[in-house]
């Protein structure tokens, strides 16, 4: 079993994806070469700005190449909650963004010509308990009434046409969702940004950012870079580089396994329509077939970022076999993890601290929302946009959080309790 992301196996690095030397001066410096930073760079370059993307490791090293490749509608906060928290108008805007962000990923892939197995297969939210399905039916009615968006409730019997498991009590189908190979997507983005003229500075750690009369001096492991604007696009890997920013986001581990390739008849039994799936638990599981016919199975069975990957694989496989006992004979070939960027209100945020821009906090919806937020913050920097809903909401922190997310084990115990009692 490989302890590394499956997506990178056999994936050729695009010829255009070359590391550049650190320039002396640019209009904008972006810290982090994932979906957020690279999509911001595309917008800045389109408006004639000179751009350097500074990456501690390699392009897409973080969660951009380590996620499950799901593009689901909505975000971590349900629209019903957003309506109560932010009002109807802003709540509807956030919902539209979740749909537009999936469209944007498809548009970027088409424009750039990225081969990443993008497919609009739709999603099924799965009811872990009977009461959850009753709530799903009410949710579908609310969506139709308030968002003019159709969700199709399906009973446990009808679910047999969608999923080869009898472990769930119904579900909700949404046809707008999609999936892709996330590593191929981020490497394709990196190549496009390099072709457009950005300096992609790999293995370049940012050590400090100092305000200067004409912008900023960025101290890096490769020297000093002078820039007018700075964007922090590090999401779940955000450190204390910018004072106060780490207190607004904390990392949570997400763990994934994939099986060996499954025979065609097993694939059809497991997922007749090749949907993406996630269940209604607090400690949710998500899964899908890959383009080459493996089952990818992930989850939040441990909120820490340091769970042993072999132990993680055993936990995930145990749950996988509870759902699909007929997969017993198929081996797990890869186990890996990535860090989600979580905020205390479970919302993405765009903001500025001492003039430095940031865009982060995608809470497990980063393929689409990070793409959208990256493009949006790029538009804000060049003045193409004057506002963003992600800048208009308060970005909370907590008095008890400074640098280490010591509270996560307690949260994990609470979620396990809620999953038993719900």
PDB file of N, CA, C and O in Angstrom, residues 35 39-40 42-43 46 71 96-112 114 118 120 176 180 185 189 367-377 379 384-385:
ATOM      1  N   UNK A  35      -5.244  25.795  -5.740  1.00  0.00           N
ATOM      2  CA  UNK A  35      -6.350  26.323  -6.544  1.00  0.00           C
ATOM      3  C   UNK A  35      -6.544  27.819  -6.340  1.00  0.00           C
ATOM      4  O   UNK A  35      -6.762  28.571  -7.295  1.00  0.00           O
ATOM      5  N   UNK A  39      -5.594  30.447  -9.433  1.00  0.00           N
ATOM      6  CA  UNK A  39      -6.710  31.128 -10.102  1.00  0.00           C
ATOM      7  C   UNK A  39      -6.654  32.636  -9.894  1.00  0.00           C
ATOM      8  O   UNK A  39      -7.042  33.397 -10.789  1.00  0.00           O
ATOM      9  N   UNK A  40      -6.162  33.072  -8.750  1.00  0.00           N
ATOM     10  CA  UNK A  40      -5.923  34.507  -8.570  1.00  0.00           C
ATOM     11  C   UNK A  40      -4.869  34.991  -9.557  1.00  0.00           C
ATOM     12  O   UNK A  40      -5.007  36.062 -10.174  1.00  0.00           O
ATOM     13  N   UNK A  42      -4.178  33.804 -12.499  1.00  0.00           N
ATOM     14  CA  UNK A  42      -4.744  33.881 -13.853  1.00  0.00           C
ATOM     15  C   UNK A  42      -5.436  35.223 -14.082  1.00  0.00           C
ATOM     16  O   UNK A  42      -5.292  35.843 -15.137  1.00  0.00           O
ATOM     17  N   UNK A  43      -6.201  35.671 -13.086  1.00  0.00           N
ATOM     18  CA  UNK A  43      -6.908  36.951 -13.225  1.00  0.00           C
ATOM     19  C   UNK A  43      -5.919  38.108 -13.263  1.00  0.00           C
ATOM     20  O   UNK A  43      -6.032  39.020 -14.104  1.00  0.00           O
ATOM     21  N   UNK A  46      -4.148  38.277 -16.563  1.00  0.00           N
ATOM     22  CA  UNK A  46      -5.048  38.728 -17.626  1.00  0.00           C
ATOM     23  C   UNK A  46      -5.173  40.254 -17.648  1.00  0.00           C
ATOM     24  O   UNK A  46      -5.454  40.847 -18.678  1.00  0.00           O
ATOM     25  N   UNK A  71     -16.895  17.859  -6.425  1.00  0.00           N
ATOM     26  CA  UNK A  71     -17.393  19.232  -6.525  1.00  0.00           C
ATOM     27  C   UNK A  71     -18.890  19.172  -6.228  1.00  0.00           C
ATOM     28  O   UNK A  71     -19.718  18.947  -7.103  1.00  0.00           O
ATOM     29  N   UNK A  96     -25.813  30.821  -4.773  1.00  0.00           N
ATOM     30  CA  UNK A  96     -25.498  30.961  -6.202  1.00  0.00           C
ATOM     31  C   UNK A  96     -24.004  30.789  -6.448  1.00  0.00           C
ATOM     32  O   UNK A  96     -23.585  30.208  -7.450  1.00  0.00           O
ATOM     33  N   UNK A  97     -23.192  31.305  -5.528  1.00  0.00           N
ATOM     34  CA  UNK A  97     -21.738  31.142  -5.657  1.00  0.00           C
ATOM     35  C   UNK A  97     -21.369  29.662  -5.680  1.00  0.00           C
ATOM     36  O   UNK A  97     -20.509  29.235  -6.467  1.00  0.00           O
ATOM     37  N   UNK A  98     -22.020  28.856  -4.840  1.00  0.00           N
ATOM     38  CA  UNK A  98     -21.678  27.429  -4.800  1.00  0.00           C
ATOM     39  C   UNK A  98     -21.963  26.756  -6.132  1.00  0.00           C
ATOM     40  O   UNK A  98     -21.236  25.837  -6.534  1.00  0.00           O
ATOM     41  N   UNK A  99     -23.013  27.187  -6.823  1.00  0.00           N
ATOM     42  CA  UNK A  99     -23.312  26.636  -8.149  1.00  0.00           C
ATOM     43  C   UNK A  99     -22.381  27.225  -9.204  1.00  0.00           C
ATOM     44  O   UNK A  99     -21.846  26.505 -10.050  1.00  0.00           O
ATOM     45  N   UNK A 100     -22.189  28.548  -9.141  1.00  0.00           N
ATOM     46  CA  UNK A 100     -21.318  29.215 -10.112  1.00  0.00           C
ATOM     47  C   UNK A 100     -19.883  28.708 -10.026  1.00  0.00           C
ATOM     48  O   UNK A 100     -19.161  28.673 -11.026  1.00  0.00           O
ATOM     49  N   UNK A 101     -19.459  28.323  -8.818  1.00  0.00           N
ATOM     50  CA  UNK A 101     -18.075  27.870  -8.649  1.00  0.00           C
ATOM     51  C   UNK A 101     -17.822  26.563  -9.387  1.00  0.00           C
ATOM     52  O   UNK A 101     -16.734  26.357  -9.937  1.00  0.00           O
ATOM     53  N   UNK A 102     -18.804  25.672  -9.414  1.00  0.00           N
ATOM     54  CA  UNK A 102     -18.651  24.435 -10.179  1.00  0.00           C
ATOM     55  C   UNK A 102     -18.597  24.753 -11.670  1.00  0.00           C
ATOM     56  O   UNK A 102     -17.772  24.203 -12.412  1.00  0.00           O
ATOM     57  N   UNK A 103     -19.469  25.668 -12.107  1.00  0.00           N
ATOM     58  CA  UNK A 103     -19.432  26.098 -13.512  1.00  0.00           C
ATOM     59  C   UNK A 103     -18.085  26.719 -13.856  1.00  0.00           C
ATOM     60  O   UNK A 103     -17.557  26.522 -14.958  1.00  0.00           O
ATOM     61  N   UNK A 104     -17.522  27.478 -12.912  1.00  0.00           N
ATOM     62  CA  UNK A 104     -16.246  28.138 -13.171  1.00  0.00           C
ATOM     63  C   UNK A 104     -15.136  27.113 -13.351  1.00  0.00           C
ATOM     64  O   UNK A 104     -14.285  27.263 -14.240  1.00  0.00           O
ATOM     65  N   UNK A 105     -15.121  26.068 -12.515  1.00  0.00           N
ATOM     66  CA  UNK A 105     -14.101  25.029 -12.681  1.00  0.00           C
ATOM     67  C   UNK A 105     -14.200  24.429 -14.079  1.00  0.00           C
ATOM     68  O   UNK A 105     -13.190  24.261 -14.775  1.00  0.00           O
ATOM     69  N   UNK A 106     -15.422  24.115 -14.513  1.00  0.00           N
ATOM     70  CA  UNK A 106     -15.605  23.549 -15.850  1.00  0.00           C
ATOM     71  C   UNK A 106     -15.135  24.518 -16.924  1.00  0.00           C
ATOM     72  O   UNK A 106     -14.484  24.118 -17.902  1.00  0.00           O
ATOM     73  N   UNK A 107     -15.426  25.807 -16.740  1.00  0.00           N
ATOM     74  CA  UNK A 107     -15.016  26.816 -17.715  1.00  0.00           C
ATOM     75  C   UNK A 107     -13.499  26.935 -17.784  1.00  0.00           C
ATOM     76  O   UNK A 107     -12.915  27.002 -18.875  1.00  0.00           O
ATOM     77  N   UNK A 108     -12.849  26.958 -16.614  1.00  0.00           N
ATOM     78  CA  UNK A 108     -11.385  27.055 -16.581  1.00  0.00           C
ATOM     79  C   UNK A 108     -10.754  25.857 -17.272  1.00  0.00           C
ATOM     80  O   UNK A 108      -9.821  25.983 -18.078  1.00  0.00           O
ATOM     81  N   UNK A 109     -11.263  24.659 -16.972  1.00  0.00           N
ATOM     82  CA  UNK A 109     -10.737  23.442 -17.584  1.00  0.00           C
ATOM     83  C   UNK A 109     -10.855  23.497 -19.099  1.00  0.00           C
ATOM     84  O   UNK A 109      -9.927  23.132 -19.830  1.00  0.00           O
ATOM     85  N   UNK A 110     -12.000  23.994 -19.580  1.00  0.00           N
ATOM     86  CA  UNK A 110     -12.228  24.096 -21.026  1.00  0.00           C
ATOM     87  C   UNK A 110     -11.314  25.138 -21.649  1.00  0.00           C
ATOM     88  O   UNK A 110     -10.684  24.895 -22.695  1.00  0.00           O
ATOM     89  N   UNK A 111     -11.222  26.316 -21.019  1.00  0.00           N
ATOM     90  CA  UNK A 111     -10.397  27.401 -21.558  1.00  0.00           C
ATOM     91  C   UNK A 111      -8.926  27.010 -21.634  1.00  0.00           C
ATOM     92  O   UNK A 111      -8.248  27.271 -22.630  1.00  0.00           O
ATOM     93  N   UNK A 112      -8.436  26.393 -20.574  1.00  0.00           N
ATOM     94  CA  UNK A 112      -7.017  26.077 -20.484  1.00  0.00           C
ATOM     95  C   UNK A 112      -6.678  24.799 -21.243  1.00  0.00           C
ATOM     96  O   UNK A 112      -5.562  24.603 -21.708  1.00  0.00           O
ATOM     97  N   UNK A 114      -7.331  21.513 -19.868  1.00  0.00           N
ATOM     98  CA  UNK A 114      -6.769  20.604 -18.866  1.00  0.00           C
ATOM     99  C   UNK A 114      -7.452  19.242 -18.975  1.00  0.00           C
ATOM    100  O   UNK A 114      -8.683  19.157 -18.970  1.00  0.00           O
ATOM    101  N   UNK A 118     -12.825  15.559 -15.793  1.00  0.00           N
ATOM    102  CA  UNK A 118     -13.987  16.274 -15.258  1.00  0.00           C
ATOM    103  C   UNK A 118     -15.265  15.646 -15.803  1.00  0.00           C
ATOM    104  O   UNK A 118     -15.387  15.396 -16.997  1.00  0.00           O
ATOM    105  N   UNK A 120     -19.745  15.697 -15.048  1.00  0.00           N
ATOM    106  CA  UNK A 120     -20.942  16.121 -14.308  1.00  0.00           C
ATOM    107  C   UNK A 120     -21.807  14.885 -14.053  1.00  0.00           C
ATOM    108  O   UNK A 120     -22.720  14.581 -14.821  1.00  0.00           O
ATOM    109  N   UNK A 176     -26.315  18.743 -10.235  1.00  0.00           N
ATOM    110  CA  UNK A 176     -25.338  19.770 -10.596  1.00  0.00           C
ATOM    111  C   UNK A 176     -23.901  19.414 -10.221  1.00  0.00           C
ATOM    112  O   UNK A 176     -22.958  20.058 -10.679  1.00  0.00           O
ATOM    113  N   UNK A 180     -13.545  15.152 -10.560  1.00  0.00           N
ATOM    114  CA  UNK A 180     -12.372  15.267 -11.427  1.00  0.00           C
ATOM    115  C   UNK A 180     -11.159  14.654 -10.736  1.00  0.00           C
ATOM    116  O   UNK A 180     -11.241  14.203  -9.597  1.00  0.00           O
ATOM    117  N   UNK A 185      -5.895  18.631 -12.327  1.00  0.00           N
ATOM    118  CA  UNK A 185      -6.459  19.982 -12.435  1.00  0.00           C
ATOM    119  C   UNK A 185      -5.465  21.030 -11.955  1.00  0.00           C
ATOM    120  O   UNK A 185      -5.195  22.020 -12.649  1.00  0.00           O
ATOM    121  N   UNK A 189      -3.482  23.937 -14.081  1.00  0.00           N
ATOM    122  CA  UNK A 189      -3.564  25.361 -13.742  1.00  0.00           C
ATOM    123  C   UNK A 189      -2.168  25.965 -13.638  1.00  0.00           C
ATOM    124  O   UNK A 189      -1.909  27.065 -14.149  1.00  0.00           O
ATOM    125  N   UNK A 367     -12.276  22.425  -3.972  1.00  0.00           N
ATOM    126  CA  UNK A 367     -12.032  22.336  -5.420  1.00  0.00           C
ATOM    127  C   UNK A 367     -12.774  23.446  -6.141  1.00  0.00           C
ATOM    128  O   UNK A 367     -12.205  24.173  -6.967  1.00  0.00           O
ATOM    129  N   UNK A 368     -14.043  23.613  -5.809  1.00  0.00           N
ATOM    130  CA  UNK A 368     -14.845  24.635  -6.489  1.00  0.00           C
ATOM    131  C   UNK A 368     -14.742  25.989  -5.803  1.00  0.00           C
ATOM    132  O   UNK A 368     -14.495  27.007  -6.466  1.00  0.00           O
ATOM    133  N   UNK A 369     -14.910  26.045  -4.482  1.00  0.00           N
ATOM    134  CA  UNK A 369     -14.947  27.337  -3.806  1.00  0.00           C
ATOM    135  C   UNK A 369     -13.590  28.031  -3.785  1.00  0.00           C
ATOM    136  O   UNK A 369     -13.517  29.252  -3.860  1.00  0.00           O
ATOM    137  N   UNK A 370     -12.496  27.263  -3.706  1.00  0.00           N
ATOM    138  CA  UNK A 370     -11.176  27.896  -3.771  1.00  0.00           C
ATOM    139  C   UNK A 370     -10.911  28.450  -5.164  1.00  0.00           C
ATOM    140  O   UNK A 370     -10.283  29.504  -5.317  1.00  0.00           O
ATOM    141  N   UNK A 371     -11.373  27.737  -6.187  1.00  0.00           N
ATOM    142  CA  UNK A 371     -11.267  28.249  -7.551  1.00  0.00           C
ATOM    143  C   UNK A 371     -11.980  29.588  -7.671  1.00  0.00           C
ATOM    144  O   UNK A 371     -11.432  30.573  -8.200  1.00  0.00           O
ATOM    145  N   UNK A 372     -13.210  29.634  -7.150  1.00  0.00           N
ATOM    146  CA  UNK A 372     -14.024  30.851  -7.237  1.00  0.00           C
ATOM    147  C   UNK A 372     -13.407  31.981  -6.409  1.00  0.00           C
ATOM    148  O   UNK A 372     -13.265  33.111  -6.887  1.00  0.00           O
ATOM    149  N   UNK A 373     -13.037  31.680  -5.163  1.00  0.00           N
ATOM    150  CA  UNK A 373     -12.490  32.719  -4.292  1.00  0.00           C
ATOM    151  C   UNK A 373     -11.160  33.243  -4.823  1.00  0.00           C
ATOM    152  O   UNK A 373     -10.854  34.437  -4.700  1.00  0.00           O
ATOM    153  N   UNK A 374     -10.354  32.355  -5.420  1.00  0.00           N
ATOM    154  CA  UNK A 374      -9.105  32.817  -6.012  1.00  0.00           C
ATOM    155  C   UNK A 374      -9.346  33.817  -7.126  1.00  0.00           C
ATOM    156  O   UNK A 374      -8.702  34.882  -7.177  1.00  0.00           O
ATOM    157  N   UNK A 375     -10.266  33.495  -8.020  1.00  0.00           N
ATOM    158  CA  UNK A 375     -10.594  34.424  -9.103  1.00  0.00           C
ATOM    159  C   UNK A 375     -11.184  35.719  -8.552  1.00  0.00           C
ATOM    160  O   UNK A 375     -10.885  36.815  -9.047  1.00  0.00           O
ATOM    161  N   UNK A 376     -12.001  35.599  -7.507  1.00  0.00           N
ATOM    162  CA  UNK A 376     -12.644  36.783  -6.948  1.00  0.00           C
ATOM    163  C   UNK A 376     -11.634  37.714  -6.275  1.00  0.00           C
ATOM    164  O   UNK A 376     -11.679  38.931  -6.455  1.00  0.00           O
ATOM    165  N   UNK A 377     -10.711  37.160  -5.494  1.00  0.00           N
ATOM    166  CA  UNK A 377      -9.733  38.027  -4.835  1.00  0.00           C
ATOM    167  C   UNK A 377      -8.778  38.628  -5.875  1.00  0.00           C
ATOM    168  O   UNK A 377      -8.331  39.779  -5.725  1.00  0.00           O
ATOM    169  N   UNK A 379      -9.704  39.568  -8.821  1.00  0.00           N
ATOM    170  CA  UNK A 379     -10.482  40.691  -9.371  1.00  0.00           C
ATOM    171  C   UNK A 379     -10.518  41.868  -8.410  1.00  0.00           C
ATOM    172  O   UNK A 379     -10.537  43.031  -8.834  1.00  0.00           O
ATOM    173  N   UNK A 384     -11.180  45.175 -10.577  1.00  0.00           N
ATOM    174  CA  UNK A 384     -12.285  44.763 -11.443  1.00  0.00           C
ATOM    175  C   UNK A 384     -13.571  44.570 -10.643  1.00  0.00           C
ATOM    176  O   UNK A 384     -14.662  44.808 -11.128  1.00  0.00           O
ATOM    177  N   UNK A 385     -13.426  44.124  -9.410  1.00  0.00           N
ATOM    178  CA  UNK A 385     -14.556  43.993  -8.486  1.00  0.00           C
ATOM    179  C   UNK A 385     -14.363  44.957  -7.315  1.00  0.00           C
ATOM    180  O   UNK A 385     -13.243  45.220  -6.886  1.00  0.00           O
TER     181      UNK A 385
END
